[in-house]
Amino acid sequence: IQREKTAYVLYEQLGLPWSQMDYVRLWINGNDHRVYADVFNADNDYVKYFWPEDAGGNFHKIDDYFEFDDSFGFSNRDAHLTNYGTKKEEYRWNFEKRDDDRNDDFTPMYDLVRLMNTSTANPTVYEANIEQAIDVEQWARVLAVRKIIGDWESYGYNRGKNMYMYRRPSDGRWVLIPWDMDFLLGNGDGPSSPLFGGVGTAVNTFLGYRKFTKIYL
């Protein structure tokens, strides 16, 4: 719990969205049920807190998708920004809608994956499309902190999960929201882990592109 709280403090210091955490010792009918973390959950209230003048946008949880077989074994697919066109069923599980679960419109997600998978053959077009799709500085900082703390079980690191995405209505750009940091600060990857390498071609291309690499570093 202390490790995760420390990580959130680091996000706060960098001007990134973070979750307030407090320690709670739970007692039920006189019985001590140990210490828990009371964490500011990433939901619509969270969005209103960090973007009070820019709420009401598209809000998704990034998570992996599990498929179980008849013998109760399973396989999973990490969330990644592969362009599946308008096949919304490919996005429902990995990018679960949290702003309005009754609304099945994934059009903004289609636009995001299309722009993020732009070829780098024409640098001018690539840069323009990436900067139209995401808040580049914000993404670079969020992904960098995950590397710094060694939390490999996160989107843009070794997994496609434990993050949220929010699309600001004012500029239509997506931002990342960190969540669920368990394997970190000595409990995850060590200090000699590579700075690059992530889930999916789109993120790797983004971090490996010279202009955005400099921002990331």
Coordinates of C-alpha atoms in Angstrom, one line a residue:
I1 CA 0.0 0.0 0.0
Q2 CA 2.8 2.4 0.9
R3 CA 4.5 1.8 -2.4
E4 CA 1.4 2.6 -4.4
K5 CA 0.8 5.7 -2.3
T6 CA 4.3 6.9 -3.0
A7 CA 3.7 6.4 -6.7
Y8 CA 0.6 8.5 -6.6
V9 CA 2.5 11.3 -4.9
L10 CA 5.0 11.2 -7.8
Y11 CA 2.2 11.5 -10.3
E12 CA 0.8 14.5 -8.3
Q13 CA 4.2 16.2 -8.3
L14 CA 4.3 15.9 -12.1
G15 CA 0.9 17.5 -12.5
L16 CA -0.7 14.2 -13.6
P17 CA -4.0 12.8 -12.4
W18 CA -3.6 10.7 -9.2
S19 CA -5.6 9.1 -6.5
Q20 CA -5.8 10.2 -2.9
M21 CA -5.1 7.3 -0.6
D22 CA -5.7 6.8 3.1
Y23 CA -5.1 3.9 5.5
V24 CA -8.2 2.3 7.0
R25 CA -8.3 -0.3 9.7
L26 CA -11.6 -2.2 9.4
W27 CA -13.4 -3.4 12.4
I28 CA -16.6 -5.5 12.2
N29 CA -18.5 -6.4 15.4
G30 CA -15.4 -5.9 17.4
N31 CA -13.2 -8.0 15.1
D32 CA -10.1 -6.5 13.5
H33 CA -10.1 -7.2 9.7
R34 CA -6.7 -5.6 9.2
V35 CA -5.6 -2.5 7.2
Y36 CA -7.0 -1.5 3.8
A37 CA -6.3 1.3 1.3
D38 CA -9.2 3.8 0.7
V39 CA -8.4 5.0 -2.8
F40 CA -10.1 7.7 -4.8
N41 CA -11.6 5.5 -7.6
A42 CA -11.3 6.5 -11.2
D43 CA -14.9 7.2 -12.2
N44 CA -17.1 10.1 -13.5
D45 CA -16.5 12.0 -10.2
Y46 CA -12.8 11.6 -10.6
V47 CA -13.0 13.1 -14.1
K48 CA -15.0 16.0 -12.8
Y49 CA -12.4 16.6 -10.1
F50 CA -9.4 16.8 -12.4
W51 CA -11.2 18.3 -15.4
P52 CA -14.0 20.4 -13.9
E53 CA -14.3 22.5 -17.0
D54 CA -13.8 19.6 -19.4
A55 CA -16.0 16.8 -18.0
G56 CA -18.5 14.8 -20.0
G57 CA -16.0 13.2 -22.4
N58 CA -15.4 9.5 -23.3
F59 CA -14.1 7.5 -20.4
H60 CA -12.7 3.9 -20.7
K61 CA -11.0 1.4 -18.5
I62 CA -8.0 -0.4 -20.1
D63 CA -7.9 -4.0 -19.2
D64 CA -7.0 -7.4 -20.6
Y65 CA -9.6 -9.9 -21.9
F66 CA -9.8 -13.4 -20.6
E67 CA -11.2 -16.4 -22.5
F68 CA -12.0 -19.6 -20.6
D69 CA -12.1 -23.1 -22.1
D70 CA -14.1 -26.2 -21.2
S71 CA -11.4 -27.4 -18.7
F72 CA -11.4 -24.0 -16.9
G73 CA -8.1 -23.0 -18.3
F74 CA -7.8 -19.6 -19.8
S75 CA -5.9 -17.3 -22.1
N76 CA -5.8 -13.6 -22.1
R77 CA -5.4 -10.8 -24.6
D78 CA -3.8 -7.5 -23.5
A79 CA -5.4 -4.2 -24.5
H80 CA -3.6 -2.6 -27.4
L81 CA -4.4 0.0 -30.0
T82 CA -4.6 -2.4 -33.0
N83 CA -6.8 -1.0 -35.7
Y84 CA -9.8 -3.3 -36.0
G85 CA -11.7 -0.8 -38.0
T86 CA -15.3 -0.5 -36.8
K87 CA -15.5 -3.9 -35.2
K88 CA -16.7 -2.6 -31.8
E89 CA -16.7 -6.1 -30.3
E90 CA -12.9 -6.0 -30.5
Y91 CA -12.9 -3.0 -28.2
R92 CA -15.7 -3.7 -25.7
W93 CA -13.6 -5.8 -23.3
N94 CA -10.2 -4.3 -23.6
F95 CA -11.5 -0.7 -23.5
E96 CA -14.6 -1.0 -21.4
K97 CA -16.8 2.2 -21.5
R98 CA -17.2 3.7 -18.0
D99 CA -18.8 7.1 -18.8
D100 CA -22.1 5.6 -19.9
D101 CA -22.4 1.8 -20.1
R102 CA -25.7 2.1 -22.0
N103 CA -24.0 3.9 -24.8
D104 CA -22.4 1.5 -27.3
D105 CA -20.9 4.1 -29.6
F106 CA -17.1 3.5 -30.0
T107 CA -16.6 6.0 -32.8
P108 CA -14.0 8.1 -30.8
M109 CA -12.1 4.8 -30.2
Y110 CA -12.1 4.1 -33.9
D111 CA -10.6 7.5 -34.6
L112 CA -8.0 7.0 -31.9
V113 CA -6.7 3.7 -33.2
R114 CA -6.7 5.0 -36.8
L115 CA -4.6 8.1 -35.9
M116 CA -2.3 6.2 -33.6
N117 CA -1.5 3.6 -36.3
T118 CA -0.5 6.3 -38.9
S119 CA 2.6 5.3 -40.8
T120 CA 5.8 7.1 -40.0
A121 CA 6.8 7.2 -43.7
N122 CA 5.5 10.8 -43.8
P123 CA 6.7 12.4 -40.6
T124 CA 4.6 15.5 -41.0
V125 CA 1.4 13.5 -41.2
Y126 CA 2.4 11.1 -38.4
E127 CA 3.2 13.9 -36.0
A128 CA 0.1 15.8 -36.8
N129 CA -2.1 12.7 -36.3
I130 CA -0.5 11.7 -33.0
E131 CA -0.8 15.2 -31.7
Q132 CA -4.4 15.3 -32.8
A133 CA -5.2 12.0 -31.1
I134 CA -3.5 12.3 -27.7
D135 CA -1.9 14.7 -25.2
V136 CA 1.6 13.8 -26.1
E137 CA 3.3 15.3 -23.0
Q138 CA 0.8 13.7 -20.7
W139 CA 1.1 10.3 -22.2
A140 CA 4.9 10.5 -22.2
R141 CA 4.9 11.4 -18.5
V142 CA 2.4 8.7 -17.4
L143 CA 4.3 6.0 -19.3
A144 CA 7.7 7.2 -18.0
V145 CA 6.6 7.1 -14.4
R146 CA 5.4 3.5 -14.8
K147 CA 8.9 2.7 -16.1
I148 CA 10.6 4.6 -13.3
I149 CA 8.7 2.7 -10.6
G150 CA 9.1 -0.6 -12.4
D151 CA 5.4 -1.4 -12.6
W152 CA 5.5 -3.9 -15.5
E153 CA 1.8 -4.9 -15.1
S154 CA 0.5 -1.8 -16.9
Y155 CA -0.6 -0.5 -20.2
G156 CA 2.4 0.7 -22.3
Y157 CA 4.8 -1.5 -20.3
N158 CA 4.6 -5.3 -20.4
R159 CA 0.8 -5.6 -20.1
G160 CA -2.3 -4.0 -21.5
K161 CA -4.2 -3.2 -18.4
N162 CA -4.3 -1.2 -15.1
M163 CA -5.0 2.2 -16.7
Y164 CA -7.9 4.4 -17.8
M165 CA -8.3 6.7 -20.8
Y166 CA -10.3 9.9 -21.0
R167 CA -11.1 12.0 -24.1
R168 CA -11.4 15.6 -23.3
P169 CA -14.3 17.3 -25.1
S170 CA -12.5 20.6 -25.5
D171 CA -9.8 19.4 -27.8
G172 CA -10.8 15.7 -28.5
R173 CA -7.4 14.4 -27.2
W174 CA -7.1 11.4 -25.0
V175 CA -5.2 11.3 -21.7
L176 CA -4.1 8.4 -19.5
I177 CA -5.1 7.8 -15.9
P178 CA -2.9 5.5 -13.8
W179 CA -4.5 2.8 -11.7
D180 CA -3.8 -0.3 -9.7
M181 CA 0.0 -0.1 -9.1
D182 CA 1.0 -3.3 -7.3
F183 CA 4.3 -4.4 -8.8
L184 CA 6.5 -1.4 -8.2
L185 CA 9.5 0.0 -6.3
G186 CA 11.3 -3.2 -5.7
N187 CA 8.2 -5.4 -6.1
G188 CA 8.3 -5.3 -9.9
D189 CA 11.0 -4.7 -12.4
G190 CA 14.4 -3.6 -11.2
P191 CA 16.3 -0.3 -11.9
S192 CA 18.2 -1.8 -14.9
S193 CA 15.1 -2.6 -16.9
P194 CA 15.0 -1.2 -20.5
L195 CA 13.4 2.2 -20.9
F196 CA 11.6 1.2 -24.1
G197 CA 9.4 -1.6 -25.2
G198 CA 5.6 -1.7 -24.5
V199 CA 2.4 -3.4 -25.5
G200 CA 1.4 -3.0 -29.1
T201 CA 2.9 -1.5 -32.2
A202 CA 1.2 1.9 -31.7
V203 CA 2.8 2.6 -28.3
N204 CA 6.2 1.3 -29.3
T205 CA 6.2 3.5 -32.5
F206 CA 5.1 6.5 -30.5
L207 CA 7.8 6.2 -27.9
G208 CA 10.4 5.3 -30.5
Y209 CA 9.7 8.2 -32.8
R210 CA 12.5 10.8 -32.3
K211 CA 10.4 13.8 -31.5
F212 CA 8.3 11.9 -28.9
T213 CA 11.3 10.0 -27.6
K214 CA 12.9 13.2 -26.5
I215 CA 9.7 14.2 -24.6
Y216 CA 9.6 10.8 -23.0
L217 CA 13.2 11.0 -21.9

